[in-house]
Amino acid sequence: MTDSATPIADIPFKGRAPIDALLATVVERLRQDGVRVIGFLQEDDSALLGGEVGADACSTMRLRDLAGGGVMGISQDLGRFSEGCRLDSVALTEAAGRLEAALEAGADLLVVNRFGKAEADGSGLRPVIARAIADNIPVLVPVREDYAPAWANFHGGLAASLPAEAEAVLDWCQRAVRPGPQAALSSLSR
């Protein structure tokens, strides 16, 4: 489904695409328009060192809280000889709790940093995404190709799929948070 009136949208991406910079641009512009955006933007050490977010798969991942401000780590340090990086499930549960509280306070749009492994497995921020959809709060979430099948299973054909272009994403967000006559007409034509 690609209708801009759909209250949930994904941005498919491959590998280490600069999806975090795109989300930051969109969120900033929406906030300038007075949109109450909640959720998280992902940051990591590679960005602090002048690289692109996600350039180093083993960097320390952090979430910037769009509602309350502040930054929280979501990766656990397994030591310098570790061959894998691990998402900290306790920190992710805390992040979900923060989002639940932000939903309670009210929002126009939920931006989730990723639909990733935890969400594909049924945990992580998945319950918060489901709640926002149930509460009719539009949701925007990037989905790496590895998790596209789990994402499709989760949304059941209800999500619009957007190109990784700021103007297209911004257009969808503006229509989703302020549905006007065009959104109403397009939903009638389905």
XYZ file of N, CA and C in Angstrom:
570
model
N 0.852 -1.170 0.000
C 0.000 0.000 0.000
C 0.897 1.231 0.000
N 0.586 2.208 -0.815
C 1.426 3.395 -0.901
C 0.656 4.687 -0.678
N -0.536 4.631 -0.186
C -1.359 5.813 0.030
C -0.772 6.693 1.127
N -0.639 7.994 0.844
C -0.033 8.902 1.820
C -0.906 9.108 3.050
N -2.173 8.682 3.000
C -3.044 8.823 4.165
C -2.894 7.655 5.137
N -2.138 6.638 4.760
C -1.905 5.498 5.630
C -1.194 5.970 6.895
N -1.656 5.580 8.087
C -1.047 6.096 9.308
C 0.259 5.418 9.720
N 0.811 4.594 8.864
C 2.083 3.949 9.182
C 2.902 3.872 7.896
N 4.185 4.208 8.008
C 5.047 4.182 6.825
C 6.428 3.683 7.195
N 7.031 3.003 6.239
C 8.404 2.555 6.412
C 9.288 3.221 5.369
N 10.564 3.253 5.681
C 11.582 3.703 4.741
C 12.542 2.533 4.583
N 12.400 1.754 3.506
C 13.313 0.628 3.309
C 14.735 1.135 3.052
N 15.722 0.432 3.610
C 17.107 0.804 3.336
C 17.995 -0.428 3.384
N 19.158 -0.289 2.760
C 20.129 -1.384 2.709
C 21.364 -1.009 3.514
N 21.925 -2.006 4.160
C 23.203 -1.859 4.851
C 23.337 -0.625 5.705
N 24.348 0.149 5.416
C 24.691 1.324 6.227
C 24.240 2.631 5.568
N 23.102 2.628 4.924
C 22.572 3.846 4.303
C 22.419 4.941 5.360
N 22.559 6.203 4.979
C 22.495 7.315 5.944
C 21.069 7.648 6.392
N 20.371 6.661 6.889
C 18.967 6.813 7.264
C 18.794 7.723 8.483
N 19.760 7.730 9.388
C 19.654 8.545 10.599
C 19.711 10.037 10.273
N 20.551 10.413 9.332
C 20.624 11.818 8.908
C 19.316 12.242 8.252
N 18.731 11.355 7.461
C 17.437 11.641 6.828
C 16.369 11.880 7.894
N 16.287 10.984 8.874
C 15.295 11.141 9.942
C 15.508 12.441 10.716
N 16.753 12.769 11.015
C 17.041 14.002 11.758
C 16.561 15.225 10.983
N 16.784 15.242 9.684
C 16.332 16.352 8.838
C 14.819 16.468 8.854
N 14.144 15.345 8.685
C 12.678 15.337 8.661
C 12.113 15.783 10.007
N 12.646 15.248 11.095
C 12.159 15.609 12.431
C 12.336 17.107 12.680
N 13.484 17.651 12.321
C 13.737 19.079 12.531
C 12.715 19.928 11.773
N 12.454 19.583 10.540
C 11.492 20.361 9.745
C 10.076 20.224 10.294
N 9.713 19.042 10.736
C 8.382 18.857 11.316
C 8.226 19.673 12.596
N 9.243 19.672 13.410
C 9.195 20.448 14.656
C 9.071 21.941 14.363
N 9.739 22.406 13.316
C 9.613 23.813 12.926
C 8.171 24.147 12.549
N 7.438 23.140 12.074
C 6.028 23.320 11.714
C 5.090 23.082 12.898
N 5.655 22.816 14.074
C 4.835 22.635 15.264
C 4.304 21.232 15.481
N 4.836 20.251 14.766
C 4.397 18.865 14.923
C 5.030 18.283 16.191
N 4.210 17.640 17.022
C 4.699 16.995 18.246
C 5.225 15.608 17.871
N 6.531 15.523 17.690
C 7.187 14.279 17.291
C 7.785 13.628 18.528
N 7.462 12.347 18.721
C 8.097 11.574 19.785
C 8.824 10.404 19.133
N 9.679 9.771 19.889
C 10.411 8.620 19.380
C 11.894 8.780 19.636
N 12.685 8.131 18.783
C 14.129 8.138 18.955
C 14.842 8.312 17.628
N 15.969 9.014 17.690
C 16.924 9.042 16.593
C 18.149 8.280 17.077
N 18.736 7.475 16.208
C 19.891 6.673 16.600
C 21.179 7.435 16.357
N 22.087 7.320 17.297
C 23.422 7.897 17.198
C 24.410 6.811 17.583
N 25.645 6.960 17.135
C 26.686 6.042 17.594
C 28.038 6.734 17.545
N 29.063 6.056 18.035
C 30.397 6.642 18.127
C 30.981 7.022 16.783
N 30.634 6.324 15.720
C 31.228 6.638 14.429
C 30.853 8.041 13.990
N 29.647 8.513 14.348
C 29.247 9.882 14.011
C 30.091 10.884 14.802
N 30.407 10.567 16.046
C 31.221 11.463 16.862
C 32.633 11.579 16.313
N 33.080 10.540 15.629
C 34.429 10.525 15.077
C 34.465 11.035 13.642
N 33.368 11.607 13.183
C 33.331 12.187 11.846
C 32.810 11.263 10.773
N 32.416 10.059 11.127
C 31.876 9.123 10.144
C 30.363 9.144 10.134
N 29.774 8.325 9.301
C 28.317 8.210 9.221
C 27.824 7.325 10.357
N 26.647 7.645 10.875
C 26.038 6.804 11.901
C 25.928 5.391 11.355
N 26.338 4.422 12.143
C 26.253 3.030 11.731
C 27.432 2.556 10.904
N 28.432 3.414 10.701
C 29.569 3.021 9.877
C 30.370 1.897 10.520
N 30.357 1.846 11.823
C 31.063 0.799 12.556
C 30.024 -0.050 13.274
N 29.883 -1.292 12.830
C 28.846 -2.164 13.388
C 29.027 -2.395 14.883
N 30.233 -2.188 15.399
C 30.475 -2.445 16.812
C 30.599 -1.166 17.630
N 30.172 -0.063 17.083
C 30.228 1.185 17.842
C 29.147 1.190 18.919
N 29.296 2.104 19.852
C 28.305 2.245 20.911
C 27.074 2.931 20.339
N 25.927 2.261 20.415
C 24.683 2.831 19.892
C 23.954 3.567 21.001
N 23.398 4.718 20.616
C 22.618 5.513 21.554
C 21.332 5.963 20.874
N 20.323 6.234 21.709
C 19.063 6.775 21.215
C 18.880 8.176 21.776
N 18.597 9.122 20.897
C 18.246 10.483 21.321
C 16.736 10.537 21.452
N 16.264 10.832 22.659
C 14.842 10.874 22.976
C 14.241 12.172 22.436
N 13.333 12.057 21.475
C 12.743 13.234 20.846
C 11.722 13.935 21.731
N 11.151 13.233 22.682
C 10.143 13.841 23.561
C 10.788 14.493 24.778
N 11.625 13.754 25.464
C 12.184 14.240 26.720
C 13.598 14.752 26.619
N 14.173 14.685 25.423
C 15.573 15.051 25.293
C 16.432 13.966 25.912
N 17.672 14.180 25.977
C 18.571 13.205 26.576
C 18.918 12.075 25.620
N 19.942 11.366 25.998
C 20.476 10.272 25.192
C 20.662 9.071 26.098
N 20.310 7.898 25.594
C 20.514 6.673 26.372
C 21.233 5.631 25.514
N 22.167 4.922 26.124
C 22.871 3.854 25.427
C 21.995 2.622 25.298
N 22.093 1.934 24.165
C 21.315 0.706 23.971
C 22.189 -0.481 23.586
N 23.509 -0.313 23.681
C 24.387 -1.448 23.402
C 25.187 -1.762 24.656
N 25.482 -3.032 24.818
C 26.266 -3.433 25.983
C 27.688 -3.744 25.549
N 28.627 -3.389 26.377
C 30.035 -3.606 26.099
C 30.384 -5.045 26.447
N 30.775 -5.795 25.443
C 31.143 -7.191 25.665
C 32.654 -7.382 25.718
N 33.384 -6.275 25.737
C 34.835 -6.360 25.822
C 35.489 -6.225 24.466
N 36.756 -5.855 24.493
C 37.450 -5.557 23.240
C 37.722 -6.780 22.381
N 37.648 -7.971 22.936
C 37.897 -9.169 22.142
C 36.612 -9.801 21.627
N 35.512 -9.162 21.901
C 34.223 -9.674 21.434
C 34.152 -9.600 19.913
N 33.600 -10.630 19.308
C 33.443 -10.646 17.857
C 32.072 -10.157 17.426
N 31.180 -9.962 18.358
C 29.843 -9.500 18.012
C 29.446 -8.326 18.872
N 28.483 -7.609 18.392
C 27.934 -6.496 19.167
C 26.565 -6.901 19.657
N 26.211 -6.414 20.792
C 24.953 -6.841 21.401
C 24.099 -5.657 21.794
N 22.851 -5.758 21.418
C 21.856 -4.799 21.855
C 21.548 -5.099 23.313
N 21.476 -4.087 24.130
C 21.172 -4.247 25.549
C 19.654 -4.298 25.704
N 19.118 -5.493 25.961
C 17.663 -5.665 26.033
C 17.048 -4.901 27.204
N 17.788 -4.738 28.291
C 17.281 -3.967 29.430
C 17.143 -2.493 29.037
N 18.152 -1.962 28.363
C 18.093 -0.564 27.915
C 16.974 -0.371 26.896
N 16.772 -1.346 26.030
C 15.702 -1.240 25.039
C 14.331 -1.276 25.713
N 14.199 -2.070 26.767
C 12.949 -2.091 27.537
C 12.712 -0.738 28.197
N 13.769 -0.129 28.712
C 13.654 1.215 29.291
C 13.233 2.223 28.220
N 13.799 2.099 27.035
C 13.427 2.991 25.928
C 11.948 2.836 25.586
N 11.478 1.603 25.562
C 10.055 1.357 25.283
C 9.182 2.012 26.351
N 9.611 1.941 27.599
C 8.873 2.586 28.682
C 8.805 4.097 28.511
N 9.908 4.685 28.080
C 9.912 6.128 27.813
C 8.921 6.482 26.704
N 8.893 5.656 25.674
C 7.960 5.927 24.573
C 6.517 5.761 25.008
N 6.250 4.766 25.832
C 4.887 4.590 26.356
C 4.447 5.849 27.099
N 5.328 6.389 27.935
C 5.007 7.611 28.682
C 4.795 8.788 27.739
N 5.600 8.880 26.701
C 5.448 9.966 25.728
C 4.129 9.841 24.972
N 3.711 8.609 24.662
C 2.412 8.405 24.013
C 1.287 8.878 24.922
N 1.407 8.586 26.209
C 0.401 9.023 27.186
C 0.276 10.542 27.206
N 1.401 11.229 27.047
C 1.412 12.692 27.095
C 0.842 13.317 25.825
N 0.749 12.531 24.758
C 0.199 13.031 23.501
C 1.269 13.256 22.455
N 0.948 12.925 21.227
C 1.894 13.070 20.125
C 1.141 13.151 18.809
N 1.786 13.776 17.839
C 1.250 13.816 16.481
C 1.869 12.728 15.609
N 3.103 12.315 15.952
C 3.841 11.364 15.127
C 4.849 10.617 15.988
N 4.951 9.303 15.766
C 5.975 8.476 16.404
C 7.029 8.137 15.362
N 8.283 8.480 15.661
C 9.412 8.123 14.804
C 10.240 7.100 15.565
N 10.377 5.919 14.989
C 11.167 4.851 15.601
C 12.468 4.739 14.816
N 13.586 4.645 15.508
C 14.887 4.626 14.847
C 15.082 3.442 13.905
N 14.481 2.298 14.204
C 14.591 1.101 13.363
C 13.494 0.112 13.736
N 13.093 -0.692 12.772
C 12.410 -1.947 13.047
C 13.513 -2.964 12.816
N 14.114 -3.425 13.898
C 15.290 -4.280 13.799
C 15.059 -5.671 14.333
N 16.144 -6.315 14.749
C 16.082 -7.699 15.201
C 15.129 -7.883 16.384
N 15.232 -7.010 17.384
C 14.359 -7.153 18.560
C 12.897 -7.059 18.156
N 12.570 -6.095 17.291
C 11.185 -5.915 16.852
C 10.745 -7.085 15.974
N 11.636 -7.575 15.136
C 11.322 -8.735 14.294
C 11.023 -9.961 15.152
N 11.692 -10.039 16.306
C 11.476 -11.153 17.233
C 10.270 -10.939 18.151
N 9.577 -9.807 18.003
C 8.365 -9.552 18.780
C 8.559 -8.713 20.026
N 9.769 -8.189 20.235
C 10.008 -7.385 21.439
C 10.522 -6.005 21.045
N 11.426 -5.455 21.829
C 11.963 -4.129 21.531
C 10.874 -3.074 21.562
N 10.816 -2.266 20.530
C 9.835 -1.187 20.451
C 8.561 -1.611 19.730
N 8.483 -2.867 19.347
C 7.315 -3.361 18.615
C 5.988 -3.114 19.348
N 5.885 -3.394 20.651
C 4.616 -3.127 21.336
C 4.228 -1.642 21.319
N 5.216 -0.761 21.361
C 4.934 0.674 21.325
C 4.433 1.075 19.939
N 5.031 0.505 18.908
C 4.568 0.766 17.542
C 3.114 0.323 17.411
N 2.815 -0.869 17.908
C 1.445 -1.393 17.835
C 0.476 -0.492 18.590
N 0.887 -0.009 19.747
C 0.004 0.868 20.518
C -0.254 2.175 19.778
N 0.791 2.758 19.207
C 0.611 4.014 18.470
C -0.367 3.820 17.316
N -0.232 2.712 16.600
C -1.147 2.426 15.492
C -2.569 2.288 16.024
N -2.729 1.553 17.118
C -4.058 1.374 17.715
C -4.649 2.702 18.180
N -3.786 3.622 18.629
C -4.227 4.944 19.079
C -4.351 5.935 17.925
N -4.155 5.448 16.695
C -4.244 6.263 15.483
C -3.205 7.389 15.443
N -2.034 7.116 15.995
C -0.907 8.043 15.905
C -0.029 7.547 14.761
N 0.209 8.371 13.752
C 1.043 7.937 12.630
C 2.430 7.507 13.096
N 2.959 6.495 12.420
C 4.260 5.918 12.765
C 5.157 5.933 11.536
N 6.397 6.371 11.723
C 7.414 6.359 10.677
C 8.584 5.534 11.181
N 9.010 4.544 10.389
C 10.085 3.658 10.837
C 10.928 3.165 9.659
N 12.250 3.336 9.732
C 13.125 2.734 8.732
C 13.210 1.219 8.953
N 13.307 0.490 7.860
C 13.393 -0.972 7.940
C 14.503 -1.438 7.001
N 15.553 -2.019 7.587
C 16.629 -2.577 6.764
C 16.113 -3.825 6.069
N 16.597 -4.075 4.881
C 16.085 -5.161 4.045
C 16.061 -6.517 4.757
N 16.976 -6.765 5.672
C 17.015 -8.038 6.406
C 15.727 -8.283 7.191
N 15.095 -7.191 7.640
C 13.917 -7.311 8.497
C 12.613 -6.995 7.773
N 12.688 -6.806 6.468
C 11.484 -6.486 5.682
C 10.408 -7.572 5.779
N 10.745 -8.863 5.718
C 9.689 -9.876 5.839
C 8.971 -9.828 7.199
N 9.716 -9.659 8.282
C 9.086 -9.572 9.607
C 8.244 -8.304 9.712
N 8.721 -7.214 9.129
C 7.970 -5.960 9.120
C 6.658 -6.137 8.354
N 6.735 -6.748 7.178
C 5.526 -6.968 6.368
C 4.528 -7.843 7.119
N 5.026 -8.848 7.806
C 4.157 -9.707 8.609
C 3.497 -8.910 9.736
N 4.247 -8.003 10.340
C 3.731 -7.187 11.439
C 2.630 -6.240 10.966
N 2.881 -5.500 9.880
C 1.898 -4.485 9.475
C 0.788 -5.026 8.583
N 0.951 -6.235 8.056
C -0.122 -6.868 7.299
C -0.609 -6.089 6.090
N 0.275 -5.373 5.425
C -0.099 -4.636 4.225
C -0.633 -3.241 4.481
N -0.585 -2.780 5.712
C -1.138 -1.467 6.047
C -0.144 -0.315 5.928
N 1.129 -0.602 5.753
C 2.137 0.459 5.734
C 2.403 0.966 4.325
N 2.582 2.271 4.236
C 3.079 2.882 3.009
C 4.590 2.682 3.003
N 5.163 2.535 1.839
C 6.605 2.396 1.719
C 7.128 3.646 1.018
N 8.044 4.351 1.668
C 8.524 5.638 1.176
C 9.962 5.541 0.697
N 10.321 6.336 -0.314
C 11.732 6.378 -0.718
C 12.542 7.121 0.343
N 13.813 6.838 0.416
C 14.694 7.487 1.399
C 15.082 8.874 0.898
N 14.072 9.718 0.734
C 14.249 11.094 0.264
C 13.497 12.010 1.220
N 14.163 13.027 1.723
C 13.577 13.899 2.742
C 12.234 14.484 2.322
N 12.115 14.972 1.104
C 10.863 15.614 0.680
C 9.704 14.624 0.647
N 9.950 13.412 0.172
C 8.887 12.399 0.120
C 8.455 11.995 1.528
N 9.414 11.821 2.416
C 9.103 11.438 3.797
C 8.379 12.584 4.502
N 8.859 13.792 4.305
C 8.224 14.959 4.915
C 6.791 15.125 4.411
N 6.584 14.930 3.126
C 5.234 15.034 2.553
C 4.295 14.023 3.212
N 4.747 12.766 3.339
C 3.906 11.750 3.978
C 3.593 12.153 5.422
N 4.614 12.582 6.149
C 4.413 12.956 7.556
C 3.410 14.093 7.684
N 3.550 15.106 6.854
C 2.632 16.246 6.928
C 1.200 15.820 6.626
N 1.025 14.945 5.663
C -0.317 14.452 5.346
C -0.855 13.564 6.468
N 0.020 12.771 7.055
C -0.416 11.842 8.105
C -0.827 12.572 9.380
N -0.118 13.642 9.718
C -0.433 14.341 10.969
C -1.511 15.400 10.804
N -1.718 15.846 9.592
C -2.749 16.859 9.335
C -3.596 16.442 8.146
N -4.368 15.371 8.317
C -5.168 14.925 7.179
C -6.214 15.973 6.809
N -6.191 16.348 5.565
C -7.147 17.326 5.060
C -8.036 16.691 4.016
N -8.659 17.510 3.172
C -9.571 16.989 2.153
C -8.906 15.978 1.221
N -7.644 16.211 0.835
C -6.971 15.280 -0.076
C -6.799 13.909 0.569
N -6.415 13.887 1.849
C -6.247 12.610 2.547
C -7.581 11.893 2.654
N -8.635 12.639 2.955
C -9.962 12.028 3.065
C -10.410 11.473 1.719
N -10.186 12.227 0.641
C -10.571 11.756 -0.690
C -9.770 10.529 -1.098
N -8.463 10.536 -0.808
C -7.650 9.392 -1.210
C -8.038 8.142 -0.438
N -8.463 8.290 0.815
C -8.869 7.106 1.571
C -10.200 6.567 1.064
N -11.051 7.422 0.492
C -12.322 6.966 -0.077
C -12.116 6.226 -1.389
N -11.030 6.541 -2.094
C -10.809 5.944 -3.408
C -10.150 4.581 -3.347
N -9.833 4.082 -2.160
C -9.191 2.762 -2.046
C -10.178 1.666 -2.271
